[in-house]
Amino acid sequence: MLVDPSAEDVAFRDEVRAFLRERLPPDIKARVDNGVALRRDDIMRWHRILYERGWVAPNWPVEWGGPGWTIGQKYIWDEEQGLAGAPRLISFGINMCGPVLIHYGTEAQKRHFLPRILSGEDVWCQGYSEPESGSDLASLKTRADRDGDLWVVNGTKLWTTMAHFANKVFLLVRTSQEAKKQEGISFLLADLDAPGVTIRPIHLIDGLHETNQVFYDNVRVPAENLVGEPGRGWDIAKYLLGHERMSGGSLGHQKKILSHLRRIAATDATSEGRPLIEEPAFRAKLARAELELKAVEALMLRALGGVSAERQLGVEANMIKIRGTELHQLLTELRMEALGYYAEPYVLSALTEGWNEPPIGPEYANGATPAYLHFRKVSIYSGSNEIQHNIIAKAALGL
């Protein structure tokens, strides 16, 4: 919630809430609310609804299809989506590749790719992580060798989220072995349906298929699909990671979990015959989570208040990434604790397709354990939280 919203902000929030009530499909909302895995069609259906309204890319400038919102309006939109149970769009094109192209791309690249990202004709994924690289992204080994008017790509990328939903990928590739490792990396755009691309699923600990390993065997990519200068991909990667670490820019989803947690503790869960909310130890944990949320939100609002065309987020994005992911994990832990034995078993088929018979316990309980397991990853991706601490120490403290 914005600290001191203007009359325009209040009116905009009312407009957003009305839109979400009217246009968010009930079946998609039910899947989100009950932790049922979203299908590609669910996400793309919501994408098309937002595209018709002109609200797909809040962070893009008007000249490339953005809605022209203020920072406050972007924050309100993201928060209300989370509170309403709207699904996240596949963000790699909208929140990552799009801003990179707007900032670094050629005019031809912008005119070709940006409209297709907006419409959903192209769905993107991110080719960064590799086996044996860990958090040392600059040690990547996937190569791109120049062959006339083509780049020929060989290597493999790991943990490629939503590659099975996507038709495009932006890649960090090594185009030079002679410079120091950060300077030999380039940023390349490729087709996932090109000859030589193989996508193999990785099922995570929650049992769901979200990530993949993608193999590139002599994949031929047009030379004009290189973004920026050869060997300058590391600068682009750092720019992109700032957008990724901020995620959606609000805590709407976490606020929804906290609100649901309060309801569980007050009505659905008991301790020695009394509502769990009356148990002092759990009530203290719940209060701590609420204070943590307010602290992260204050940090986020202060950081966003300093953003302008001349100044983008620096180490604030790293700080928000650390605290935001820790908060998300705390909330999923508390939900597990509140549900007790109802969180212990879960039925994978109900997690993917929903129940076709009365659920075991509350319907939403089936998604509690998978969510707890799934969100162990948030303190690792986009650079582990340990790496974030190192970045902050170097950039802000000079250590």
mmCIF file of C-alpha atoms in Angstrom:
data_model
loop_
_atom_site.group_PDB
_atom_site.id
_atom_site.type_symbol
_atom_site.label_atom_id
_atom_site.label_comp_id
_atom_site.label_asym_id
_atom_site.label_seq_id
_atom_site.Cartn_x
_atom_site.Cartn_y
_atom_site.Cartn_z
ATOM 1 C CA MET A 1 0.000 0.000 0.000
ATOM 2 C CA LEU A 2 1.411 3.394 -0.952
ATOM 3 C CA VAL A 3 2.197 5.508 2.096
ATOM 4 C CA ASP A 4 0.533 8.706 0.908
ATOM 5 C CA PRO A 5 -1.578 7.962 -2.188
ATOM 6 C CA SER A 6 -2.863 10.833 -4.267
ATOM 7 C CA ALA A 7 -6.478 11.155 -5.364
ATOM 8 C CA GLU A 8 -5.364 9.870 -8.768
ATOM 9 C CA ASP A 9 -3.772 6.823 -7.147
ATOM 10 C CA VAL A 10 -6.969 6.063 -5.211
ATOM 11 C CA ALA A 11 -9.060 6.352 -8.380
ATOM 12 C CA PHE A 12 -6.603 4.153 -10.252
ATOM 13 C CA ARG A 13 -6.748 1.475 -7.545
ATOM 14 C CA ASP A 14 -10.556 1.484 -7.815
ATOM 15 C CA GLU A 15 -10.268 1.099 -11.585
ATOM 16 C CA VAL A 16 -7.845 -1.815 -11.235
ATOM 17 C CA ARG A 17 -10.017 -3.582 -8.666
ATOM 18 C CA ALA A 18 -13.086 -3.225 -10.874
ATOM 19 C CA PHE A 19 -11.178 -4.581 -13.874
ATOM 20 C CA LEU A 20 -9.911 -7.588 -11.907
ATOM 21 C CA ARG A 21 -13.397 -8.357 -10.566
ATOM 22 C CA GLU A 22 -14.895 -8.220 -14.032
ATOM 23 C CA ARG A 23 -12.206 -9.735 -16.249
ATOM 24 C CA LEU A 24 -10.183 -12.222 -14.188
ATOM 25 C CA PRO A 25 -11.622 -15.622 -15.238
ATOM 26 C CA PRO A 26 -13.039 -17.429 -12.163
ATOM 27 C CA ASP A 27 -11.515 -20.782 -13.139
ATOM 28 C CA ILE A 28 -8.031 -19.259 -13.344
ATOM 29 C CA LYS A 29 -8.491 -17.456 -10.023
ATOM 30 C CA ALA A 30 -9.610 -20.729 -8.412
ATOM 31 C CA ARG A 31 -6.464 -22.484 -9.604
ATOM 32 C CA VAL A 32 -4.282 -19.701 -8.170
ATOM 33 C CA ASP A 33 -6.167 -19.574 -4.854
ATOM 34 C CA ASN A 34 -5.955 -23.355 -4.353
ATOM 35 C CA GLY A 35 -2.380 -23.819 -5.513
ATOM 36 C CA VAL A 36 -3.328 -25.791 -8.640
ATOM 37 C CA ALA A 37 -0.656 -25.605 -11.329
ATOM 38 C CA LEU A 38 -1.409 -23.191 -14.150
ATOM 39 C CA ARG A 39 -1.524 -24.501 -17.699
ATOM 40 C CA ARG A 40 -0.023 -22.615 -20.615
ATOM 41 C CA ASP A 41 -3.502 -21.806 -21.886
ATOM 42 C CA ASP A 42 -4.474 -20.295 -18.513
ATOM 43 C CA ILE A 43 -1.526 -17.915 -18.560
ATOM 44 C CA MET A 44 -1.909 -16.972 -22.211
ATOM 45 C CA ARG A 45 -5.664 -16.413 -21.819
ATOM 46 C CA TRP A 46 -4.954 -13.864 -19.089
ATOM 47 C CA HIS A 47 -2.167 -12.391 -21.245
ATOM 48 C CA ARG A 48 -4.640 -11.787 -24.076
ATOM 49 C CA ILE A 49 -7.124 -10.114 -21.720
ATOM 50 C CA LEU A 50 -4.420 -7.729 -20.500
ATOM 51 C CA TYR A 51 -3.201 -7.129 -24.050
ATOM 52 C CA GLU A 52 -6.694 -6.042 -25.111
ATOM 53 C CA ARG A 53 -6.703 -3.551 -22.228
ATOM 54 C CA GLY A 54 -3.158 -2.336 -22.983
ATOM 55 C CA TRP A 55 -1.861 -3.481 -19.577
ATOM 56 C CA VAL A 56 0.576 -6.255 -20.504
ATOM 57 C CA ALA A 57 3.815 -4.309 -19.993
ATOM 58 C CA PRO A 58 3.500 -1.706 -17.194
ATOM 59 C CA ASN A 59 7.243 -0.965 -17.201
ATOM 60 C CA TRP A 60 7.532 -0.229 -20.920
ATOM 61 C CA PRO A 61 7.470 3.308 -22.337
ATOM 62 C CA VAL A 62 4.357 4.429 -24.178
ATOM 63 C CA GLU A 63 6.101 4.537 -27.559
ATOM 64 C CA TRP A 64 6.648 0.771 -27.384
ATOM 65 C CA GLY A 65 3.217 -0.168 -26.059
ATOM 66 C CA GLY A 66 3.404 0.568 -22.328
ATOM 67 C CA PRO A 67 0.405 2.152 -20.562
ATOM 68 C CA GLY A 68 2.280 5.271 -19.416
ATOM 69 C CA TRP A 69 1.768 4.620 -15.715
ATOM 70 C CA THR A 70 3.591 6.351 -12.891
ATOM 71 C CA ILE A 71 5.758 4.309 -10.520
ATOM 72 C CA GLY A 72 2.914 4.470 -7.990
ATOM 73 C CA GLN A 73 0.409 3.111 -10.498
ATOM 74 C CA LYS A 74 2.755 0.268 -11.453
ATOM 75 C CA TYR A 75 3.057 -0.611 -7.784
ATOM 76 C CA ILE A 76 -0.717 -0.502 -7.271
ATOM 77 C CA TRP A 77 -1.319 -2.696 -10.314
ATOM 78 C CA ASP A 78 1.147 -5.343 -9.198
ATOM 79 C CA GLU A 79 -0.156 -5.343 -5.632
ATOM 80 C CA GLU A 80 -3.812 -5.637 -6.655
ATOM 81 C CA GLN A 81 -3.048 -8.485 -9.031
ATOM 82 C CA GLY A 82 -1.470 -10.429 -6.188
ATOM 83 C CA LEU A 83 -4.333 -9.710 -3.789
ATOM 84 C CA ALA A 84 -6.940 -10.688 -6.403
ATOM 85 C CA GLY A 85 -5.353 -14.046 -7.191
ATOM 86 C CA ALA A 86 -4.406 -13.157 -10.762
ATOM 87 C CA PRO A 87 -1.719 -15.362 -12.320
ATOM 88 C CA ARG A 88 1.731 -14.056 -13.102
ATOM 89 C CA LEU A 89 2.377 -13.769 -16.807
ATOM 90 C CA ILE A 90 5.451 -15.490 -18.207
ATOM 91 C CA SER A 91 7.759 -12.632 -17.379
ATOM 92 C CA PHE A 92 10.922 -13.318 -19.357
ATOM 93 C CA GLY A 93 9.820 -11.422 -22.438
ATOM 94 C CA ILE A 94 7.877 -8.647 -20.698
ATOM 95 C CA ASN A 95 10.072 -7.910 -17.671
ATOM 96 C CA MET A 96 13.493 -8.937 -18.955
ATOM 97 C CA CYS A 97 14.040 -9.258 -22.709
ATOM 98 C CA GLY A 98 11.726 -6.347 -23.544
ATOM 99 C CA PRO A 99 13.520 -3.797 -21.299
ATOM 100 C CA VAL A 100 16.886 -5.048 -22.627
ATOM 101 C CA LEU A 101 15.789 -4.520 -26.223
ATOM 102 C CA ILE A 102 14.367 -1.090 -25.443
ATOM 103 C CA HIS A 103 17.660 -0.070 -23.827
ATOM 104 C CA TYR A 104 20.250 -1.918 -25.967
ATOM 105 C CA GLY A 105 18.494 -3.175 -29.082
ATOM 106 C CA THR A 106 18.720 -1.866 -32.623
ATOM 107 C CA GLU A 107 15.710 -0.180 -34.164
ATOM 108 C CA ALA A 108 15.112 -3.284 -36.295
ATOM 109 C CA GLN A 109 15.231 -5.553 -33.235
ATOM 110 C CA LYS A 110 12.768 -3.363 -31.361
ATOM 111 C CA ARG A 111 10.324 -3.172 -34.239
ATOM 112 C CA HIS A 112 10.415 -6.910 -34.844
ATOM 113 C CA PHE A 113 10.439 -8.378 -31.344
ATOM 114 C CA LEU A 114 8.643 -5.927 -29.053
ATOM 115 C CA PRO A 115 5.156 -6.079 -30.669
ATOM 116 C CA ARG A 116 5.342 -9.888 -30.640
ATOM 117 C CA ILE A 117 6.194 -9.903 -26.915
ATOM 118 C CA LEU A 118 3.227 -7.635 -26.192
ATOM 119 C CA SER A 119 0.737 -9.708 -28.169
ATOM 120 C CA GLY A 120 1.994 -13.024 -26.798
ATOM 121 C CA GLU A 121 2.894 -14.259 -30.277
ATOM 122 C CA ASP A 122 6.391 -14.865 -28.917
ATOM 123 C CA VAL A 123 6.883 -16.353 -25.454
ATOM 124 C CA TRP A 124 10.414 -16.101 -24.071
ATOM 125 C CA CYS A 125 12.587 -17.967 -21.612
ATOM 126 C CA GLN A 126 16.027 -17.207 -20.188
ATOM 127 C CA GLY A 127 19.190 -19.161 -21.037
ATOM 128 C CA TYR A 128 21.652 -18.221 -18.288
ATOM 129 C CA SER A 129 22.510 -21.001 -15.804
ATOM 130 C CA GLU A 130 24.703 -23.928 -16.789
ATOM 131 C CA PRO A 131 25.876 -27.189 -15.208
ATOM 132 C CA GLU A 132 28.925 -26.731 -12.943
ATOM 133 C CA SER A 133 28.621 -22.935 -12.986
ATOM 134 C CA GLY A 134 26.717 -22.518 -9.713
ATOM 135 C CA SER A 135 26.375 -18.820 -8.935
ATOM 136 C CA ASP A 136 29.457 -17.983 -11.025
ATOM 137 C CA LEU A 137 27.485 -17.092 -14.148
ATOM 138 C CA ALA A 138 30.588 -15.673 -15.868
ATOM 139 C CA SER A 139 32.095 -19.187 -15.990
ATOM 140 C CA LEU A 140 29.547 -20.246 -18.631
ATOM 141 C CA LYS A 141 30.793 -22.505 -21.432
ATOM 142 C CA THR A 142 28.046 -22.376 -24.073
ATOM 143 C CA ARG A 143 29.760 -21.055 -27.197
ATOM 144 C CA ALA A 144 28.623 -19.059 -30.207
ATOM 145 C CA ASP A 145 31.056 -19.100 -33.139
ATOM 146 C CA ARG A 146 30.664 -16.750 -36.088
ATOM 147 C CA ASP A 147 30.050 -18.396 -39.455
ATOM 148 C CA GLY A 148 29.390 -15.736 -42.077
ATOM 149 C CA ASP A 149 26.033 -14.115 -41.333
ATOM 150 C CA LEU A 150 25.250 -16.657 -38.604
ATOM 151 C CA TRP A 151 26.252 -17.541 -35.053
ATOM 152 C CA VAL A 152 26.551 -21.288 -34.386
ATOM 153 C CA VAL A 153 25.650 -22.166 -30.791
ATOM 154 C CA ASN A 154 26.846 -25.251 -28.888
ATOM 155 C CA GLY A 155 26.359 -26.046 -25.220
ATOM 156 C CA THR A 156 23.644 -26.548 -22.641
ATOM 157 C CA LYS A 157 21.609 -24.399 -20.251
ATOM 158 C CA LEU A 158 20.146 -25.642 -16.982
ATOM 159 C CA TRP A 159 17.041 -24.681 -14.947
ATOM 160 C CA THR A 160 15.506 -22.981 -17.988
ATOM 161 C CA THR A 161 12.138 -22.013 -16.549
ATOM 162 C CA MET A 162 9.135 -22.360 -18.884
ATOM 163 C CA ALA A 163 11.197 -23.425 -21.898
ATOM 164 C CA HIS A 164 8.441 -25.975 -22.632
ATOM 165 C CA PHE A 165 5.955 -23.062 -22.860
ATOM 166 C CA ALA A 166 8.234 -20.780 -24.897
ATOM 167 C CA ASN A 167 9.249 -20.440 -28.533
ATOM 168 C CA LYS A 168 12.133 -17.965 -27.988
ATOM 169 C CA VAL A 169 15.138 -17.778 -25.671
ATOM 170 C CA PHE A 170 17.661 -15.066 -24.841
ATOM 171 C CA LEU A 171 21.062 -16.566 -24.210
ATOM 172 C CA LEU A 172 24.356 -15.624 -22.673
ATOM 173 C CA VAL A 173 27.001 -17.227 -24.879
ATOM 174 C CA ARG A 174 30.779 -17.125 -25.008
ATOM 175 C CA THR A 175 31.951 -15.483 -28.220
ATOM 176 C CA SER A 176 35.577 -15.008 -27.200
ATOM 177 C CA GLN A 177 38.051 -17.033 -25.149
ATOM 178 C CA GLU A 178 40.787 -14.407 -25.268
ATOM 179 C CA ALA A 179 39.447 -11.672 -22.985
ATOM 180 C CA LYS A 180 38.805 -12.098 -19.266
ATOM 181 C CA LYS A 181 35.741 -14.229 -18.763
ATOM 182 C CA GLN A 182 33.184 -11.409 -18.266
ATOM 183 C CA GLU A 183 34.355 -9.665 -21.451
ATOM 184 C CA GLY A 184 33.985 -12.669 -23.734
ATOM 185 C CA ILE A 185 30.220 -13.033 -23.234
ATOM 186 C CA SER A 186 27.506 -11.892 -25.655
ATOM 187 C CA PHE A 187 23.691 -11.651 -25.498
ATOM 188 C CA LEU A 188 21.929 -13.605 -28.250
ATOM 189 C CA LEU A 189 18.272 -14.174 -29.241
ATOM 190 C CA ALA A 190 17.367 -17.625 -30.582
ATOM 191 C CA ASP A 191 14.415 -19.769 -31.683
ATOM 192 C CA LEU A 192 13.621 -22.797 -29.541
ATOM 193 C CA ASP A 193 12.130 -24.617 -32.524
ATOM 194 C CA ALA A 194 15.400 -24.306 -34.494
ATOM 195 C CA PRO A 195 17.167 -27.523 -35.593
ATOM 196 C CA GLY A 196 19.579 -28.691 -32.921
ATOM 197 C CA VAL A 197 17.586 -27.532 -29.890
ATOM 198 C CA THR A 198 16.509 -30.260 -27.447
ATOM 199 C CA ILE A 199 14.404 -29.519 -24.341
ATOM 200 C CA ARG A 200 14.391 -32.061 -21.511
ATOM 201 C CA PRO A 201 12.098 -31.581 -18.510
ATOM 202 C CA ILE A 202 13.290 -31.235 -14.915
ATOM 203 C CA HIS A 203 10.650 -32.047 -12.301
ATOM 204 C CA LEU A 204 11.222 -30.089 -9.126
ATOM 205 C CA ILE A 205 10.825 -31.285 -5.555
ATOM 206 C CA ASP A 206 7.134 -30.306 -5.600
ATOM 207 C CA GLY A 207 6.568 -32.823 -8.405
ATOM 208 C CA LEU A 208 5.763 -30.220 -11.059
ATOM 209 C CA HIS A 209 7.405 -29.523 -14.409
ATOM 210 C CA GLU A 210 8.528 -25.911 -14.467
ATOM 211 C CA THR A 211 12.220 -26.069 -15.362
ATOM 212 C CA ASN A 212 14.208 -27.747 -18.102
ATOM 213 C CA GLN A 213 17.660 -28.496 -19.421
ATOM 214 C CA VAL A 214 18.072 -27.192 -22.959
ATOM 215 C CA PHE A 215 20.761 -28.518 -25.296
ATOM 216 C CA TYR A 216 22.129 -26.551 -28.274
ATOM 217 C CA ASP A 217 23.836 -28.649 -30.956
ATOM 218 C CA ASN A 218 25.100 -26.512 -33.838
ATOM 219 C CA VAL A 219 22.083 -24.231 -33.576
ATOM 220 C CA ARG A 220 22.311 -21.566 -36.275
ATOM 221 C CA VAL A 221 21.202 -18.065 -35.248
ATOM 222 C CA PRO A 222 21.093 -14.999 -37.551
ATOM 223 C CA ALA A 223 23.913 -12.561 -36.793
ATOM 224 C CA GLU A 224 21.422 -9.690 -36.443
ATOM 225 C CA ASN A 225 20.002 -11.430 -33.352
ATOM 226 C CA LEU A 226 23.005 -10.422 -31.270
ATOM 227 C CA VAL A 227 22.010 -7.601 -28.904
ATOM 228 C CA GLY A 228 24.565 -4.871 -28.277
ATOM 229 C CA GLU A 229 28.219 -5.314 -29.128
ATOM 230 C CA PRO A 230 29.945 -8.717 -29.191
ATOM 231 C CA GLY A 231 31.597 -9.343 -25.847
ATOM 232 C CA ARG A 232 29.407 -6.831 -23.965
ATOM 233 C CA GLY A 233 26.740 -9.273 -22.865
ATOM 234 C CA TRP A 234 27.848 -9.120 -19.234
ATOM 235 C CA ASP A 235 26.769 -5.485 -18.973
ATOM 236 C CA ILE A 236 23.386 -6.410 -20.456
ATOM 237 C CA ALA A 237 23.070 -9.359 -18.051
ATOM 238 C CA LYS A 238 23.625 -7.104 -15.037
ATOM 239 C CA TYR A 239 21.042 -4.636 -16.341
ATOM 240 C CA LEU A 240 18.533 -7.453 -16.821
ATOM 241 C CA LEU A 241 19.160 -8.967 -13.386
ATOM 242 C CA GLY A 242 18.178 -5.673 -11.750
ATOM 243 C CA HIS A 243 14.729 -6.046 -13.344
ATOM 244 C CA GLU A 244 14.503 -9.730 -12.374
ATOM 245 C CA ARG A 245 15.474 -9.205 -8.732
ATOM 246 C CA MET A 246 12.755 -6.600 -8.273
ATOM 247 C CA SER A 247 10.255 -9.175 -9.553
ATOM 248 C CA GLY A 248 6.838 -7.535 -9.856
ATOM 249 C CA GLY A 249 7.716 -4.606 -7.626
ATOM 250 C CA SER A 250 5.181 -5.171 -4.830
ATOM 251 C CA LEU A 251 4.232 -7.675 -2.155
ATOM 252 C CA GLY A 252 0.669 -8.385 -3.227
ATOM 253 C CA HIS A 253 1.154 -12.154 -3.363
ATOM 254 C CA GLN A 254 2.820 -12.225 0.059
ATOM 255 C CA LYS A 255 0.035 -10.068 1.507
ATOM 256 C CA LYS A 256 -2.505 -12.548 0.166
ATOM 257 C CA ILE A 257 -0.671 -15.440 1.847
ATOM 258 C CA LEU A 258 -0.528 -13.498 5.125
ATOM 259 C CA SER A 259 -4.248 -12.667 4.976
ATOM 260 C CA HIS A 260 -5.071 -16.312 4.262
ATOM 261 C CA LEU A 261 -2.790 -17.368 7.095
ATOM 262 C CA ARG A 262 -4.672 -15.160 9.538
ATOM 263 C CA ARG A 263 -7.956 -16.712 8.402
ATOM 264 C CA ILE A 264 -6.597 -20.245 8.784
ATOM 265 C CA ALA A 265 -5.348 -19.480 12.298
ATOM 266 C CA ALA A 266 -8.624 -17.820 13.319
ATOM 267 C CA THR A 267 -11.126 -20.286 11.855
ATOM 268 C CA ASP A 268 -9.675 -23.470 10.331
ATOM 269 C CA ALA A 269 -6.789 -24.442 12.615
ATOM 270 C CA THR A 270 -6.984 -25.267 16.315
ATOM 271 C CA SER A 271 -4.580 -25.828 19.192
ATOM 272 C CA GLU A 272 -5.907 -27.826 22.146
ATOM 273 C CA GLY A 273 -9.464 -27.054 21.092
ATOM 274 C CA ARG A 274 -8.946 -23.300 20.654
ATOM 275 C CA PRO A 275 -8.285 -21.302 17.477
ATOM 276 C CA LEU A 276 -4.577 -21.357 16.665
ATOM 277 C CA ILE A 277 -4.504 -17.553 16.702
ATOM 278 C CA GLU A 278 -4.981 -17.722 20.487
ATOM 279 C CA GLU A 279 -1.799 -19.762 20.928
ATOM 280 C CA PRO A 280 0.847 -17.200 22.083
ATOM 281 C CA ALA A 281 3.854 -18.716 20.293
ATOM 282 C CA PHE A 282 2.098 -18.930 16.921
ATOM 283 C CA ARG A 283 0.563 -15.477 17.346
ATOM 284 C CA ALA A 284 4.060 -14.090 17.937
ATOM 285 C CA LYS A 285 5.320 -15.742 14.742
ATOM 286 C CA LEU A 286 2.422 -14.279 12.803
ATOM 287 C CA ALA A 287 3.140 -10.818 14.217
ATOM 288 C CA ARG A 288 6.790 -11.145 13.274
ATOM 289 C CA ALA A 289 5.829 -12.068 9.694
ATOM 290 C CA GLU A 290 3.565 -9.015 9.451
ATOM 291 C CA LEU A 291 6.329 -6.737 10.745
ATOM 292 C CA GLU A 292 8.794 -8.278 8.290
ATOM 293 C CA LEU A 293 6.354 -7.625 5.449
ATOM 294 C CA LYS A 294 5.902 -3.993 6.461
ATOM 295 C CA ALA A 295 9.689 -3.537 6.700
ATOM 296 C CA VAL A 296 10.288 -5.016 3.240
ATOM 297 C CA GLU A 297 7.493 -2.897 1.794
ATOM 298 C CA ALA A 298 8.979 0.266 3.329
ATOM 299 C CA LEU A 299 12.367 -0.626 1.828
ATOM 300 C CA MET A 300 10.778 -1.258 -1.554
ATOM 301 C CA LEU A 301 8.758 1.971 -1.590
ATOM 302 C CA ARG A 302 11.782 4.010 -0.576
ATOM 303 C CA ALA A 303 13.837 2.406 -3.351
ATOM 304 C CA LEU A 304 11.146 2.940 -5.981
ATOM 305 C CA GLY A 305 10.762 6.559 -4.871
ATOM 306 C CA GLY A 306 14.340 7.229 -5.958
ATOM 307 C CA VAL A 307 13.994 5.699 -9.429
ATOM 308 C CA SER A 308 13.959 8.009 -12.437
ATOM 309 C CA ALA A 309 15.006 8.052 -16.069
ATOM 310 C CA GLU A 310 18.472 9.082 -14.907
ATOM 311 C CA ARG A 311 18.741 6.731 -11.927
ATOM 312 C CA GLN A 312 17.913 3.050 -11.953
ATOM 313 C CA LEU A 313 17.977 0.708 -8.973
ATOM 314 C CA GLY A 314 21.408 -0.277 -7.696
ATOM 315 C CA VAL A 315 22.091 -2.424 -4.651
ATOM 316 C CA GLU A 316 18.538 -1.706 -3.455
ATOM 317 C CA ALA A 317 17.409 -4.439 -5.868
ATOM 318 C CA ASN A 318 19.820 -6.887 -4.208
ATOM 319 C CA MET A 319 18.559 -5.925 -0.734
ATOM 320 C CA ILE A 320 14.931 -6.318 -1.777
ATOM 321 C CA LYS A 321 15.691 -9.679 -3.375
ATOM 322 C CA ILE A 322 17.188 -10.977 -0.127
ATOM 323 C CA ARG A 323 14.497 -9.739 2.228
ATOM 324 C CA GLY A 324 11.592 -10.455 -0.128
ATOM 325 C CA THR A 325 12.603 -14.064 -0.720
ATOM 326 C CA GLU A 326 13.223 -14.686 2.992
ATOM 327 C CA LEU A 327 9.757 -13.303 3.732
ATOM 328 C CA HIS A 328 8.145 -15.535 1.113
ATOM 329 C CA GLN A 329 9.788 -18.595 2.627
ATOM 330 C CA LEU A 330 8.749 -17.572 6.144
ATOM 331 C CA LEU A 331 5.098 -17.257 5.109
ATOM 332 C CA THR A 332 5.007 -20.663 3.412
ATOM 333 C CA GLU A 333 6.612 -22.195 6.526
ATOM 334 C CA LEU A 334 3.949 -20.671 8.779
ATOM 335 C CA ARG A 335 1.180 -21.927 6.522
ATOM 336 C CA MET A 336 2.596 -25.439 6.840
ATOM 337 C CA GLU A 337 2.687 -25.071 10.612
ATOM 338 C CA ALA A 338 -0.879 -23.759 10.772
ATOM 339 C CA LEU A 339 -2.313 -26.566 8.639
ATOM 340 C CA GLY A 340 -0.483 -29.278 10.550
ATOM 341 C CA TYR A 341 -1.257 -32.796 9.324
ATOM 342 C CA TYR A 342 -3.496 -31.481 6.519
ATOM 343 C CA ALA A 343 -0.347 -30.099 4.873
ATOM 344 C CA GLU A 344 1.504 -33.414 5.096
ATOM 345 C CA PRO A 345 -0.028 -35.406 2.203
ATOM 346 C CA TYR A 346 -0.782 -33.981 -1.194
ATOM 347 C CA VAL A 347 -2.173 -35.499 -4.366
ATOM 348 C CA LEU A 348 -0.131 -34.652 -7.456
ATOM 349 C CA SER A 349 -3.032 -35.150 -9.875
ATOM 350 C CA ALA A 350 -5.142 -32.715 -7.823
ATOM 351 C CA LEU A 351 -2.222 -30.284 -7.913
ATOM 352 C CA THR A 352 -2.222 -30.325 -11.706
ATOM 353 C CA GLU A 353 -5.891 -30.871 -12.587
ATOM 354 C CA GLY A 354 -7.849 -30.087 -9.414
ATOM 355 C CA TRP A 355 -9.987 -32.482 -7.383
ATOM 356 C CA ASN A 356 -12.545 -34.756 -9.027
ATOM 357 C CA GLU A 357 -13.843 -35.898 -5.628
ATOM 358 C CA PRO A 358 -14.096 -34.280 -2.173
ATOM 359 C CA PRO A 359 -10.617 -33.053 -1.189
ATOM 360 C CA ILE A 360 -8.672 -34.312 1.795
ATOM 361 C CA GLY A 361 -9.128 -31.476 4.287
ATOM 362 C CA PRO A 362 -9.518 -27.896 2.995
ATOM 363 C CA GLU A 363 -9.058 -27.725 -0.776
ATOM 364 C CA TYR A 364 -6.263 -25.170 -0.506
ATOM 365 C CA ALA A 365 -4.286 -27.447 1.870
ATOM 366 C CA ASN A 366 -3.247 -29.670 -1.041
ATOM 367 C CA GLY A 367 -1.020 -26.891 -2.342
ATOM 368 C CA ALA A 368 0.650 -25.989 0.972
ATOM 369 C CA THR A 369 3.462 -28.544 0.938
ATOM 370 C CA PRO A 370 4.261 -28.069 -2.784
ATOM 371 C CA ALA A 371 4.376 -24.290 -2.279
ATOM 372 C CA TYR A 372 6.654 -24.663 0.741
ATOM 373 C CA LEU A 373 8.991 -26.923 -1.243
ATOM 374 C CA HIS A 374 8.777 -24.862 -4.416
ATOM 375 C CA PHE A 375 9.714 -21.565 -2.771
ATOM 376 C CA ARG A 376 12.934 -22.968 -1.324
ATOM 377 C CA LYS A 377 14.342 -21.937 -4.718
ATOM 378 C CA VAL A 378 13.663 -18.205 -4.408
ATOM 379 C CA SER A 379 16.716 -17.588 -2.243
ATOM 380 C CA ILE A 380 18.847 -19.262 -4.938
ATOM 381 C CA TYR A 381 17.648 -17.978 -8.309
ATOM 382 C CA SER A 382 18.688 -14.580 -9.738
ATOM 383 C CA GLY A 383 21.935 -15.125 -7.838
ATOM 384 C CA SER A 384 21.796 -16.799 -4.434
ATOM 385 C CA ASN A 385 21.206 -14.633 -1.376
ATOM 386 C CA GLU A 386 24.790 -15.317 -0.308
ATOM 387 C CA ILE A 387 25.981 -13.815 -3.601
ATOM 388 C CA GLN A 388 23.625 -10.853 -3.063
ATOM 389 C CA HIS A 389 25.331 -10.158 0.278
ATOM 390 C CA ASN A 390 28.711 -10.146 -1.478
ATOM 391 C CA ILE A 391 27.450 -7.728 -4.145
ATOM 392 C CA ILE A 392 26.101 -5.361 -1.485
ATOM 393 C CA ALA A 393 29.369 -5.544 0.462
ATOM 394 C CA LYS A 394 31.401 -4.632 -2.631
ATOM 395 C CA ALA A 395 29.085 -2.017 -4.163
ATOM 396 C CA ALA A 396 27.765 -0.228 -1.072
ATOM 397 C CA LEU A 397 30.383 -0.826 1.596
ATOM 398 C CA GLY A 398 33.523 -0.988 -0.529
ATOM 399 C CA LEU A 399 34.594 -4.308 0.981
#
